[in-house]
């Protein structure tokens, strides 16, 4: 069986390090705040080339706190790409603002700049730049647009640990960035976890305060915040995994390169485009086919798991019916029936990828 995700396998390769790190936290019984969190914040900021890192409870909180920290007028319009996980929109609404969708690029699947431009109104104050599937958004153009239209750029980096634009790591290229360390992400904890990155000292301070009851020291609260601290057990796991993420990412890229090369000649498959300026870290390797569900089944019959990201584009969800948007408005609303995520990750060898390719070629009758 070729699994889509295999966290047990990953654990088996780092068991001793992880067990020791977790035991250390429990032995010391320091569960909130402390060495592990400090080390994670320092090392993850270095890894992503950012000034400040604030560890928080999960990726959705990271987005929400990042938006709150920007202190935009309540009810501001924030533009969200149609193809993403719901958190990208949820965080906008939860922080008191208005979701406005725009389309995604049909080749690299990140935010479509032309559609984004059209969605901007006088009330638009920010954009959620989702580095979807591990492919970075075109940050050059986004930052130019941000200056032109006086917008804040919030990077949703949940799928893009280590991704780069012209050799520069994402996360703090925009005004503020949010990461998820959900177990299945490229860098995952053993439960929920997340982080905020920024190069702006004031935004970093504000974010840290929001995530910790609006306080500057114990029992001295400047405003009402919330509890979104990350715990030391999760930080300990992440500190171990941070040492391996570079190797794991290279393995993802090698498998992706193999898929791209081997599947190029199958005309029924639309392969994901990697822009020349991008380091795509392949959280997901998403192809598009006309008969997606049929193919997914065929792969399953051949012991190959696959995924769908995402089966329903955000504007079509029940949760966003209230926006009254036209179903046909976005291209992304149409290709949700075609997307299929092939197995990729540190558990997938080139040999496994070879099997996936041969089953796909067999299915489409190509040589
Ligand atoms: C996973 C994910 C999130 C949310 O992260 P959680 O840690 O699960 O809250 C946000 N945005 C995107 C694009 C994601 O894939």
Coordinates of C-alpha atoms and ligand atoms in Angstrom, one line a residue:
X1 CA 0.0 0.0 0.0
X2 CA 1.4 3.4 -0.9
X3 CA 0.0 5.7 1.7
X4 CA -0.9 9.3 1.2
X5 CA 0.4 10.3 4.6
X6 CA 2.5 8.1 7.0
X7 CA 3.2 9.7 10.3
X8 CA 4.1 6.3 11.9
X9 CA 6.9 5.9 9.4
X10 CA 8.2 9.3 10.0
X11 CA 8.2 8.7 13.8
X12 CA 10.1 5.5 13.3
X13 CA 12.9 7.4 11.7
X14 CA 13.2 9.9 14.6
X15 CA 11.8 7.9 17.5
X16 CA 14.8 8.1 19.8
X17 CA 15.3 11.9 19.4
X18 CA 11.6 12.6 19.9
X19 CA 11.1 10.3 22.8
X20 CA 14.1 11.8 24.6
X21 CA 12.9 15.4 23.9
X22 CA 9.4 14.7 25.2
X23 CA 10.7 12.8 28.2
X24 CA 12.8 15.8 29.0
X25 CA 9.8 18.1 29.1
X26 CA 7.9 15.8 31.3
X27 CA 10.9 15.2 33.6
X28 CA 11.2 18.9 34.1
X29 CA 7.4 19.4 34.2
X30 CA 7.7 22.8 32.6
X31 CA 4.8 22.6 30.2
X32 CA 4.1 26.2 29.2
X33 CA 6.8 28.7 28.2
X34 CA 10.4 28.0 28.6
X35 CA 13.4 26.6 26.8
X36 CA 11.7 24.6 24.1
X37 CA 9.5 27.4 23.0
X38 CA 12.3 29.9 23.0
X39 CA 14.5 27.5 20.9
X40 CA 11.7 26.9 18.5
X41 CA 10.9 30.6 18.0
X42 CA 14.6 31.4 17.5
X43 CA 15.3 28.5 15.2
X44 CA 12.1 28.7 13.1
X45 CA 12.7 32.4 12.6
X46 CA 16.2 31.6 11.4
X47 CA 14.9 28.8 9.2
X48 CA 12.4 31.1 7.5
X49 CA 14.7 34.1 7.5
X50 CA 12.4 36.3 9.7
X51 CA 13.2 38.7 12.6
X52 CA 10.4 37.6 14.9
X53 CA 8.6 34.3 15.6
X54 CA 5.7 33.8 18.0
X55 CA 4.6 30.3 18.6
X56 CA 0.8 29.9 19.0
X57 CA -1.7 27.1 19.4
X58 CA -2.5 26.3 15.8
X59 CA -2.4 27.8 12.2
X60 CA -5.9 29.1 12.3
X61 CA -5.2 31.1 15.4
X62 CA -1.9 32.3 13.9
X63 CA -3.9 33.8 10.9
X64 CA -6.6 35.3 13.2
X65 CA -4.1 36.8 15.6
X66 CA -2.0 38.1 12.7
X67 CA -5.0 39.9 11.2
X68 CA -6.0 41.3 14.7
X69 CA -2.5 42.6 15.2
X70 CA -2.8 44.7 12.1
X71 CA -5.6 46.7 13.8
X72 CA -7.6 47.3 10.6
X73 CA -10.9 49.2 10.9
X74 CA -13.7 46.6 11.8
X75 CA -15.5 45.4 8.7
X76 CA -12.6 45.9 6.3
X77 CA -12.7 43.8 3.2
X78 CA -9.9 41.2 3.1
X79 CA -9.4 39.3 -0.1
X80 CA -9.0 35.5 0.1
X81 CA -8.3 33.1 -2.8
X82 CA -11.2 30.8 -3.8
X83 CA -9.0 27.7 -3.6
X84 CA -7.8 27.1 0.0
X85 CA -8.6 25.6 3.3
X86 CA -11.4 27.3 5.2
X87 CA -9.1 28.8 7.8
X88 CA -7.9 31.4 5.2
X89 CA -11.5 32.8 5.2
X90 CA -12.5 31.9 8.7
X91 CA -9.8 34.0 10.3
X92 CA -11.0 37.1 8.4
X93 CA -14.6 36.7 9.6
X94 CA -13.6 35.8 13.1
X95 CA -11.5 38.9 13.5
X96 CA -14.4 41.1 12.5
X97 CA -13.8 41.6 8.8
X98 CA -15.4 40.8 5.5
X99 CA -14.3 38.0 3.3
X100 CA -14.0 38.8 -0.4
X101 CA -13.0 36.0 -2.7
X102 CA -10.9 36.2 -5.8
X103 CA -9.7 33.5 -8.3
X104 CA -6.6 31.3 -8.4
X105 CA -4.0 30.8 -11.1
X106 CA -5.0 27.7 -13.1
X107 CA -1.4 26.5 -13.4
X108 CA 0.4 27.2 -10.1
X109 CA -2.9 27.5 -8.1
X110 CA -1.9 30.5 -6.0
X111 CA -3.8 33.8 -6.0
X112 CA -4.6 35.2 -9.4
X113 CA -3.3 38.8 -9.5
X114 CA -5.7 40.0 -12.2
X115 CA -8.7 38.7 -10.4
X116 CA -7.3 40.1 -7.1
X117 CA -7.0 43.6 -8.7
X118 CA -10.6 43.4 -9.8
X119 CA -11.8 42.5 -6.3
X120 CA -10.2 45.6 -4.7
X121 CA -12.6 48.3 -3.5
X122 CA -12.2 51.4 -1.2
X123 CA -12.8 49.1 1.8
X124 CA -10.1 46.6 0.9
X125 CA -7.4 46.7 3.5
X126 CA -5.6 43.3 3.2
X127 CA -5.0 40.2 1.2
X128 CA -4.5 36.6 2.5
X129 CA -1.7 35.4 0.3
X130 CA -2.0 31.6 0.5
X131 CA 1.2 29.7 -0.6
X132 CA -1.0 26.9 -1.7
X133 CA 0.2 23.3 -2.0
X134 CA 3.7 24.6 -1.2
X135 CA 4.0 26.9 -4.2
X136 CA 4.8 30.5 -3.1
X137 CA 2.6 33.4 -4.3
X138 CA 4.2 35.9 -6.6
X139 CA 5.4 38.1 -3.7
X140 CA 7.1 40.7 -6.0
X141 CA 3.9 41.6 -7.6
X142 CA 1.8 41.3 -4.4
X143 CA 4.1 43.7 -2.5
X144 CA 4.1 46.2 -5.4
X145 CA 0.3 46.0 -5.4
X146 CA 0.3 46.5 -1.6
X147 CA 2.2 49.7 -2.0
X148 CA 0.1 50.9 -4.8
X149 CA -3.2 50.2 -3.1
X150 CA -2.1 50.6 0.6
X151 CA -2.9 47.0 1.5
X152 CA -1.5 44.7 4.1
X153 CA -0.3 41.3 3.0
X154 CA -0.9 38.4 5.3
X155 CA 1.0 35.3 4.2
X156 CA -0.8 32.0 4.9
X157 CA 2.2 29.7 5.0
X158 CA 0.5 26.6 6.4
X159 CA 1.6 24.5 3.4
X160 CA 4.9 26.2 2.6
X161 CA 7.6 25.7 5.2
X162 CA 10.9 26.4 3.5
X163 CA 9.3 27.7 0.2
X164 CA 11.2 30.6 -1.5
X165 CA 10.6 33.4 -3.9
X166 CA 13.9 34.3 -5.8
X167 CA 15.8 32.4 -3.1
X168 CA 14.1 34.3 -0.3
X169 CA 12.1 32.3 2.3
X170 CA 8.4 33.2 2.6
X171 CA 6.7 34.1 5.9
X172 CA 8.0 37.6 6.5
X173 CA 8.2 39.0 2.9
X174 CA 4.6 40.3 3.5
X175 CA 3.7 42.3 6.6
X176 CA 3.0 39.2 8.7
X177 CA 2.9 35.5 8.1
X178 CA 1.0 32.5 9.7
X179 CA 2.2 29.0 9.8
X180 CA 0.5 25.7 10.9
X181 CA 2.3 22.8 12.4
X182 CA -0.7 20.5 12.2
X183 CA 0.6 16.9 12.2
X184 CA 0.2 16.4 8.4
X185 CA 1.9 19.6 7.3
X186 CA 5.5 19.5 6.0
X187 CA 6.6 20.4 9.5
X188 CA 4.1 19.0 11.9
X189 CA 3.8 18.7 15.7
X190 CA 2.2 15.8 17.6
X191 CA -1.1 17.8 17.9
X192 CA -2.1 21.3 17.0
X193 CA 0.5 24.0 16.8
X194 CA 1.3 27.2 14.8
X195 CA 3.5 30.2 14.5
X196 CA 3.4 33.9 13.4
X197 CA 6.4 35.5 11.7
X198 CA 7.1 39.1 10.9
X199 CA 10.0 41.5 10.6
X200 CA 7.9 44.3 12.2
X201 CA 8.7 44.7 15.9
X202 CA 5.4 46.3 16.8
X203 CA 3.4 43.6 15.0
X204 CA 5.4 40.9 16.8
X205 CA 4.8 42.5 20.2
X206 CA 1.1 42.9 19.6
X207 CA 0.7 39.4 18.3
X208 CA 2.5 38.0 21.3
X209 CA 0.3 39.9 23.6
X210 CA -3.0 38.9 21.9
X211 CA -1.9 35.2 22.1
X212 CA -1.2 35.6 25.8
X213 CA -4.1 37.4 27.4
X214 CA -3.0 40.9 26.3
X215 CA -0.4 40.9 29.0
X216 CA 3.1 42.3 29.2
X217 CA 3.9 40.5 32.4
X218 CA 2.0 38.1 34.7
X219 CA -1.3 39.6 35.9
X220 CA -0.6 42.9 34.1
X221 CA -3.1 43.0 31.2
X222 CA -3.0 45.9 28.8
X223 CA -6.1 44.7 26.9
X224 CA -8.2 41.5 26.6
X225 CA -6.4 39.0 24.5
X226 CA -6.9 35.2 24.4
X227 CA -5.0 32.1 25.2
X228 CA -3.3 30.8 22.2
X229 CA 0.0 29.7 23.6
X230 CA 1.9 26.7 22.3
X231 CA 3.0 24.1 24.8
X232 CA 6.5 22.8 25.4
X233 CA 5.7 19.2 24.4
X234 CA 4.8 20.3 20.9
X235 CA 7.8 22.7 20.7
X236 CA 10.1 19.9 21.8
X237 CA 8.8 17.7 18.9
X238 CA 9.1 20.5 16.4
X239 CA 12.7 21.3 17.5
X240 CA 13.6 17.7 16.7
X241 CA 11.8 17.8 13.3
X242 CA 13.3 21.1 12.4
X243 CA 16.6 19.3 12.1
X244 CA 15.2 17.0 9.4
X245 CA 12.8 19.3 7.5
X246 CA 15.5 20.3 4.9
X247 CA 16.1 16.7 4.0
X248 CA 12.4 15.8 3.9
X249 CA 11.7 18.8 1.7
X250 CA 14.5 17.8 -0.8
X251 CA 12.9 14.3 -0.9
X252 CA 9.5 15.9 -1.7
X253 CA 11.1 17.9 -4.5
X254 CA 12.9 14.9 -5.9
X255 CA 9.6 12.9 -6.1
X256 CA 7.9 15.9 -7.6
X257 CA 10.6 16.3 -10.3
X258 CA 10.2 12.6 -11.1
X259 CA 6.4 13.0 -11.4
X260 CA 6.8 16.1 -13.6
X261 CA 9.3 14.3 -15.9
X262 CA 7.5 11.0 -16.2
X263 CA 3.9 12.3 -16.5
X264 CA 4.8 15.0 -19.0
X265 CA 3.7 12.8 -21.9
X266 CA 0.3 11.9 -20.6
X267 CA -2.0 14.4 -22.3
X268 CA -4.9 13.6 -20.0
X269 CA -3.0 14.9 -17.0
X270 CA -2.6 18.6 -16.2
X271 CA 0.6 18.9 -14.2
X272 CA 1.2 21.7 -11.6
X273 CA 3.4 24.5 -12.9
X274 CA 6.5 25.5 -10.9
X275 CA 7.4 29.1 -11.6
X276 CA 11.0 29.8 -12.5
X277 CA 11.4 32.0 -9.4
X278 CA 9.8 29.6 -7.0
X279 CA 11.1 27.0 -4.6
X280 CA 7.9 24.9 -4.4
X281 CA 8.1 22.6 -1.3
X282 CA 5.3 20.3 -2.5
X283 CA 3.1 20.0 0.5
X284 CA 0.8 18.5 -2.1
X285 CA 1.4 17.4 -5.7
X286 CA -1.9 18.2 -7.4
X287 CA -2.8 17.1 -10.9
X288 CA -6.0 17.7 -12.8
X289 CA -7.9 15.1 -14.7
X290 CA -11.4 15.0 -16.2
X291 CA -12.6 11.9 -14.5
X292 CA -11.1 12.5 -11.1
X293 CA -13.3 10.2 -8.9
X294 CA -12.9 7.3 -11.3
X295 CA -9.1 7.7 -11.4
X296 CA -9.0 8.0 -7.6
X297 CA -10.8 4.7 -7.3
X298 CA -8.6 3.0 -9.8
X299 CA -5.5 4.1 -7.8
X300 CA -7.1 2.8 -4.7
X301 CA -7.8 -0.6 -6.3
X302 CA -4.1 -0.6 -7.1
X303 CA -3.2 0.1 -3.4
X304 CA -2.3 3.8 -4.0
X305 CA -3.9 6.4 -1.7
X306 CA -4.6 9.9 -3.0
X307 CA -6.3 13.0 -1.7
X308 CA -8.5 15.9 -2.9
X309 CA -7.6 19.5 -2.1
X310 CA -10.1 20.8 -2.1
X311 CA -13.3 19.0 -3.1
X312 CA -15.5 22.2 -2.7
X313 CA -14.0 25.6 -3.6
X314 CA -14.5 28.1 -0.7
X315 CA -17.1 30.3 -2.4
X316 CA -19.3 27.3 -3.0
X317 CA -19.3 26.2 0.7
X318 CA -22.5 26.5 2.7
X319 CA -20.5 28.7 5.0
X320 CA -20.2 31.3 2.3
X321 CA -23.6 31.1 0.8
X322 CA -24.4 34.4 2.5
X323 CA -22.1 36.2 0.1
X324 CA -24.5 35.3 -2.7
X325 CA -21.7 34.7 -5.2
X326 CA -22.3 33.4 -8.7
X327 CA -21.1 29.8 -8.8
X328 CA -19.5 30.3 -12.2
X329 CA -17.6 33.4 -11.2
X330 CA -14.2 31.8 -10.6
X331 CA -12.3 29.2 -12.5
X332 CA -11.3 27.7 -9.2
X333 CA -15.0 26.9 -8.6
X334 CA -14.9 24.6 -11.7
X335 CA -11.6 22.8 -11.2
X336 CA -12.5 21.5 -7.7
X337 CA -14.0 18.5 -9.5
X338 CA -10.7 17.8 -11.3
X339 CA -8.0 18.1 -8.6
X340 CA -6.2 15.0 -7.3
X341 CA -3.3 15.0 -4.9
X342 CA -0.7 12.2 -5.6
X343 CA 1.3 10.6 -2.7
X344 CA 4.3 12.7 -1.8
X345 CA 6.3 13.1 1.5
X346 CA 9.3 11.8 3.3
X347 CA 7.7 8.3 3.2
X348 CA 7.5 8.2 -0.6
X349 CA 10.6 6.8 -2.3
X350 CA 11.3 7.2 -6.0
X351 CA 10.4 3.5 -6.2
X352 CA 6.9 4.3 -4.9
X353 CA 6.6 7.2 -7.3
X354 CA 7.6 4.8 -10.1
X355 CA 4.7 2.6 -9.2
X356 CA 2.3 5.6 -9.1
X357 CA 3.5 6.7 -12.5
X358 CA 3.1 3.2 -14.1
X359 CA -0.4 2.8 -12.7
X360 CA -1.3 6.2 -14.0
X361 CA 0.2 5.4 -17.5
X362 CA -1.6 2.1 -17.5
X363 CA -4.9 3.9 -16.7
X364 CA -4.5 6.4 -19.5
X365 CA -3.1 3.8 -21.9
X366 CA 0.1 5.7 -22.4
X367 CA 3.5 4.1 -22.7
Ligands
LIG1 C1 -3.8 23.7 7.6 C2 -4.1 25.1 7.0 C3 -4.5 26.1 7.9 C4 -4.9 26.0 9.3 O1 -3.9 25.4 10.2 P1 -4.4 24.7 11.5 O2 -3.1 24.5 12.2 O3 -5.0 23.4 11.1 O4 -5.3 25.5 12.2 C5 -4.6 27.4 7.3 N1 -4.4 27.6 6.0 C6 -4.1 26.6 5.2 C7 -3.9 26.9 3.7 C8 -3.9 25.3 5.6 O5 -3.6 24.3 4.8

